[in-house]
Amino acid sequence: MVISHFAAAAVWGIDVLGSWPALVDVTIDRASGGRSGGTLQRHALGVAHRRRVPFGRHEVTTPAQTVLDLARMLPYVRAVSAIDQALWIGRPRGPLATAAEISDILERTPVARGGRRARRALAASATLSANVRETHMRLLVVALGFPIPRLQERRTLPSGRCVFGDLYFPDADHWLEIDGRGKYTSPEYTRGRTPAAVVIDEKNRENEIRREVRGFSRLEATDADHPQRVYDVLTADGLRSSKPRPRAGDSVLR
């Protein structure tokens, strides 16, 4: 079998925005039919033109093929977040794929459903989004009318500390931090420190950054699910938008 889609993403360590499916995705020949059952979700898309590599007794689609397959079927934000994960240059062993590689597969594949959707997602992708929530927030702030931000802005503070901002708006000199709660509780980030010590260190870091920029905002990662909240926080902190505040129920990201 050819392991593909979400299952292949799990194999490669490509995170997805939203919930993971309960079934394991496999791609099969078109003539085989796409009926699913048991633990498998079968995609009768054909395997001849799919880029894949050995995976035990089976095969798995390459990272580029995997995110392209996902981008063809997922909504815009989820599609971009999957591509960003493959392109992320901050991975310990480097990115899993390049935009050129994904584009090459897209253009060489025979006519397939979802090509326009995938091209749009690829055009919006970036190499510096460290996680899917950063991608979500980046796309949201632009859709809300705020300036296009730079990712992972690097500064060396007067204390000598080197810091990176999740999103930075250069024209406004505005710094945006996007925090998940794991930052204060996960051993990966606390590194033996108590949550209180992490909070104090983060507050000292924030105070230093605030003295170096004109504007500073902090949002939780899950705030991206609430466009009005993001709009209110950023405008209250002095960042200007070219659009009015979204109304409740508005579909900001399509």
Short mmCIF file of C-alpha atoms in Angstrom, two decimals:
data_model
loop_
_atom_site.label_atom_id
_atom_site.label_comp_id
_atom_site.label_asym_id
_atom_site.label_seq_id
_atom_site.Cartn_x
_atom_site.Cartn_y
_atom_site.Cartn_z
CA MET A 1 0.00 0.00 0.00
CA VAL A 2 0.98 3.64 -0.42
CA ILE A 3 0.59 5.48 2.89
CA SER A 4 -0.59 9.02 2.06
CA HIS A 5 -2.39 12.19 3.15
CA PHE A 6 -2.77 12.53 6.95
CA ALA A 7 -1.13 9.18 7.64
CA ALA A 8 1.93 10.16 5.64
CA ALA A 9 1.98 13.53 7.43
CA ALA A 10 2.16 11.64 10.73
CA VAL A 11 5.04 9.54 9.41
CA TRP A 12 7.04 12.64 8.44
CA GLY A 13 6.21 14.68 11.55
CA ILE A 14 4.12 17.18 9.62
CA ASP A 15 1.57 18.66 12.03
CA VAL A 16 -1.93 19.57 10.89
CA LEU A 17 -4.26 22.31 12.05
CA GLY A 18 -7.36 20.78 13.57
CA SER A 19 -8.14 17.23 14.50
CA TRP A 20 -6.51 14.13 13.07
CA PRO A 21 -8.73 11.55 11.32
CA ALA A 22 -9.43 8.18 12.92
CA LEU A 23 -8.60 6.17 9.78
CA VAL A 24 -5.26 5.57 8.09
CA ASP A 25 -5.04 7.11 4.61
CA VAL A 26 -3.78 4.98 1.73
CA THR A 27 -3.72 5.78 -1.98
CA ILE A 28 -4.65 3.04 -4.43
CA ASP A 29 -5.08 2.65 -8.18
CA ARG A 30 -8.07 4.36 -9.71
CA ALA A 31 -9.52 1.08 -10.95
CA SER A 32 -9.53 -0.32 -7.42
CA GLY A 33 -12.35 1.88 -6.19
CA GLY A 34 -12.27 4.13 -3.16
CA ARG A 35 -14.31 2.18 -0.65
CA SER A 36 -13.01 2.38 2.87
CA GLY A 37 -13.46 0.15 5.84
CA GLY A 38 -11.87 -1.11 9.01
CA THR A 39 -8.94 1.17 9.81
CA LEU A 40 -8.26 2.40 6.25
CA GLN A 41 -9.39 5.41 4.28
CA ARG A 42 -8.74 4.54 0.64
CA HIS A 43 -8.12 7.26 -1.96
CA ALA A 44 -8.50 5.90 -5.50
CA LEU A 45 -6.28 8.54 -7.07
CA GLY A 46 -3.75 6.31 -8.82
CA VAL A 47 -0.19 5.68 -7.72
CA ALA A 48 1.79 5.89 -10.97
CA HIS A 49 2.43 9.63 -10.78
CA ARG A 50 2.75 9.88 -6.99
CA ARG A 51 6.21 10.41 -5.54
CA ARG A 52 6.87 7.91 -2.82
CA VAL A 53 9.62 6.07 -0.96
CA PRO A 54 9.84 2.68 0.78
CA PHE A 55 8.18 2.38 4.19
CA GLY A 56 8.62 -1.08 5.65
CA ARG A 57 6.68 -3.51 3.48
CA HIS A 58 4.75 -0.61 1.97
CA GLU A 59 5.50 2.86 0.56
CA VAL A 60 4.83 6.37 1.82
CA THR A 61 4.37 9.53 -0.21
CA THR A 62 7.26 12.00 0.01
CA PRO A 63 6.78 15.11 2.18
CA ALA A 64 6.23 17.27 -0.90
CA GLN A 65 3.67 14.87 -2.33
CA THR A 66 2.02 14.52 1.07
CA VAL A 67 1.39 18.21 1.66
CA LEU A 68 0.30 18.67 -1.94
CA ASP A 69 -2.26 15.89 -1.53
CA LEU A 70 -3.51 17.57 1.65
CA ALA A 71 -3.58 21.02 0.04
CA ARG A 72 -5.77 19.70 -2.74
CA MET A 73 -8.48 18.64 -0.29
CA LEU A 74 -8.23 20.87 2.80
CA PRO A 75 -9.64 24.36 3.42
CA TYR A 76 -7.24 27.25 2.78
CA VAL A 77 -5.77 27.77 6.26
CA ARG A 78 -5.29 24.07 6.95
CA ALA A 79 -3.72 23.62 3.52
CA VAL A 80 -1.22 26.46 4.02
CA SER A 81 -0.34 25.22 7.51
CA ALA A 82 0.48 21.75 6.15
CA ILE A 83 2.73 23.20 3.43
CA ASP A 84 4.41 25.52 5.94
CA GLN A 85 5.24 22.51 8.10
CA ALA A 86 7.06 20.82 5.22
CA LEU A 87 8.91 24.03 4.29
CA TRP A 88 9.92 24.99 7.84
CA ILE A 89 13.64 25.68 7.83
CA GLY A 90 13.87 25.49 11.63
CA ARG A 91 13.61 21.71 11.73
CA PRO A 92 16.69 20.11 13.34
CA ARG A 93 17.54 18.34 10.08
CA GLY A 94 16.30 21.07 7.78
CA PRO A 95 13.10 21.43 5.77
CA LEU A 96 11.31 18.35 4.51
CA ALA A 97 10.57 19.87 1.10
CA THR A 98 10.92 23.06 -0.94
CA ALA A 99 8.28 25.17 -2.62
CA ALA A 100 9.95 24.45 -5.97
CA GLU A 101 9.63 20.70 -5.37
CA ILE A 102 5.94 20.98 -4.49
CA SER A 103 5.31 23.23 -7.49
CA ASP A 104 7.10 20.79 -9.79
CA ILE A 105 4.89 17.90 -8.68
CA LEU A 106 1.81 20.07 -9.04
CA GLU A 107 2.65 21.08 -12.60
CA ARG A 108 3.74 17.62 -13.72
CA THR A 109 0.74 15.77 -12.33
CA PRO A 110 -2.02 15.01 -14.82
CA VAL A 111 -5.16 17.10 -14.35
CA ALA A 112 -6.32 16.51 -10.79
CA ARG A 113 -9.05 17.93 -8.63
CA GLY A 114 -7.97 20.66 -6.23
CA GLY A 115 -5.13 22.11 -8.35
CA ARG A 116 -6.32 25.71 -8.01
CA ARG A 117 -6.81 25.27 -4.25
CA ALA A 118 -3.27 23.88 -3.92
CA ARG A 119 -1.71 26.68 -5.99
CA ARG A 120 -3.34 29.30 -3.78
CA ALA A 121 -2.10 27.60 -0.63
CA LEU A 122 1.42 27.22 -2.01
CA ALA A 123 1.53 30.91 -2.98
CA ALA A 124 0.70 31.86 0.62
CA SER A 125 3.21 29.50 2.23
CA ALA A 126 6.31 30.50 4.20
CA THR A 127 9.47 28.80 5.40
CA LEU A 128 9.61 30.32 8.89
CA SER A 129 6.32 29.28 10.52
CA ALA A 130 7.45 27.07 13.38
CA ASN A 131 3.99 25.59 14.02
CA VAL A 132 0.50 25.48 12.57
CA ARG A 133 -0.86 28.13 14.94
CA GLU A 134 1.76 30.63 13.76
CA THR A 135 0.59 29.99 10.22
CA HIS A 136 -3.03 30.45 11.27
CA MET A 137 -2.29 33.75 13.03
CA ARG A 138 -0.15 35.04 10.15
CA LEU A 139 -2.92 34.45 7.64
CA LEU A 140 -5.56 35.86 9.98
CA VAL A 141 -3.86 39.19 10.73
CA VAL A 142 -3.41 39.85 7.01
CA ALA A 143 -7.06 38.94 6.34
CA LEU A 144 -8.07 41.36 9.11
CA GLY A 145 -6.36 44.20 7.25
CA PHE A 146 -3.14 44.47 9.23
CA PRO A 147 0.20 44.83 7.39
CA ILE A 148 2.02 41.77 6.13
CA PRO A 149 4.35 40.71 8.97
CA ARG A 150 7.85 39.31 8.98
CA LEU A 151 8.31 35.99 10.72
CA GLN A 152 10.87 35.16 13.40
CA GLU A 153 12.25 38.70 13.71
CA ARG A 154 15.68 38.49 15.32
CA ARG A 155 16.93 41.09 17.81
CA THR A 156 19.85 41.24 20.19
CA LEU A 157 18.75 43.11 23.30
CA PRO A 158 21.02 45.43 25.35
CA SER A 159 21.40 42.65 27.92
CA GLY A 160 22.94 40.45 25.21
CA ARG A 161 19.90 38.20 25.03
CA CYS A 162 18.99 37.13 21.49
CA VAL A 163 15.23 37.03 20.93
CA PHE A 164 12.92 36.10 18.08
CA GLY A 165 9.48 37.59 17.51
CA ASP A 166 6.78 35.36 16.07
CA LEU A 167 5.36 38.15 13.91
CA TYR A 168 6.86 41.60 13.40
CA PHE A 169 5.30 44.51 11.49
CA PRO A 170 8.30 46.56 10.31
CA ASP A 171 6.49 49.72 9.17
CA ALA A 172 4.77 50.03 12.54
CA ASP A 173 7.74 48.64 14.50
CA HIS A 174 5.23 46.37 16.22
CA TRP A 175 6.18 43.04 17.81
CA LEU A 176 3.67 40.20 18.26
CA GLU A 177 4.22 37.19 20.49
CA ILE A 178 2.02 34.11 20.04
CA ASP A 179 2.08 31.88 23.10
CA GLY A 180 0.78 28.39 23.60
CA ARG A 181 0.21 27.34 27.20
CA GLY A 182 2.80 24.63 26.80
CA LYS A 183 5.40 27.39 26.92
CA TYR A 184 4.76 27.61 30.66
CA THR A 185 4.12 23.93 31.45
CA SER A 186 5.83 21.64 28.93
CA PRO A 187 9.22 20.18 29.97
CA GLU A 188 10.45 20.95 26.44
CA TYR A 189 10.22 24.66 27.25
CA THR A 190 10.48 24.87 31.03
CA ARG A 191 13.77 22.91 31.10
CA GLY A 192 13.58 22.18 34.78
CA ARG A 193 12.21 25.58 35.79
CA THR A 194 8.97 26.06 37.70
CA PRO A 195 6.05 27.71 35.84
CA ALA A 196 6.51 30.76 38.08
CA ALA A 197 10.17 31.07 37.05
CA VAL A 198 9.20 30.76 33.39
CA VAL A 199 6.61 33.53 33.76
CA ILE A 200 9.09 35.84 35.51
CA ASP A 201 11.75 35.23 32.85
CA GLU A 202 9.21 35.81 30.08
CA LYS A 203 8.05 39.06 31.70
CA ASN A 204 11.63 40.32 31.96
CA ARG A 205 12.16 39.40 28.30
CA GLU A 206 8.97 41.25 27.33
CA ASN A 207 10.01 44.36 29.25
CA GLU A 208 13.33 44.44 27.38
CA ILE A 209 11.63 44.03 24.01
CA ARG A 210 9.07 46.74 24.79
CA ARG A 211 11.91 49.22 25.30
CA GLU A 212 13.21 48.42 21.80
CA VAL A 213 9.99 48.66 19.75
CA ARG A 214 7.09 51.08 19.35
CA GLY A 215 4.36 48.50 19.82
CA PHE A 216 4.06 45.12 21.50
CA SER A 217 1.20 42.61 21.59
CA ARG A 218 0.77 39.17 23.08
CA LEU A 219 -1.84 36.66 21.99
CA GLU A 220 -2.55 33.05 22.86
CA ALA A 221 -2.25 30.61 19.97
CA THR A 222 -5.93 29.70 20.23
CA ASP A 223 -6.94 33.36 19.85
CA ALA A 224 -6.63 32.76 16.10
CA ASP A 225 -10.01 31.03 16.41
CA HIS A 226 -11.52 34.37 17.49
CA PRO A 227 -10.90 37.07 14.83
CA GLN A 228 -12.69 39.80 16.79
CA ARG A 229 -10.43 39.22 19.80
CA VAL A 230 -7.29 39.39 17.65
CA TYR A 231 -8.52 42.57 15.96
CA ASP A 232 -9.34 44.20 19.30
CA VAL A 233 -6.01 43.34 20.93
CA LEU A 234 -3.88 44.54 18.02
CA THR A 235 -5.79 47.80 17.48
CA ALA A 236 -5.81 48.50 21.23
CA ASP A 237 -2.03 48.06 21.18
CA GLY A 238 -1.71 50.65 18.41
CA LEU A 239 -1.47 48.54 15.25
CA ARG A 240 -3.65 49.97 12.48
CA SER A 241 -5.85 47.92 10.18
CA SER A 242 -7.15 48.88 6.74
CA LYS A 243 -10.41 47.05 7.42
CA PRO A 244 -13.28 47.53 9.88
CA ARG A 245 -13.70 45.25 12.86
CA PRO A 246 -15.22 41.93 11.75
CA ARG A 247 -18.75 41.22 12.85
CA ALA A 248 -19.68 38.15 14.83
CA GLY A 249 -20.00 35.23 12.47
CA ASP A 250 -18.03 36.86 9.64
CA SER A 251 -15.94 34.37 7.68
CA VAL A 252 -12.63 36.23 7.74
CA LEU A 253 -10.53 33.43 6.25
CA ARG A 254 -11.84 31.54 3.25
#
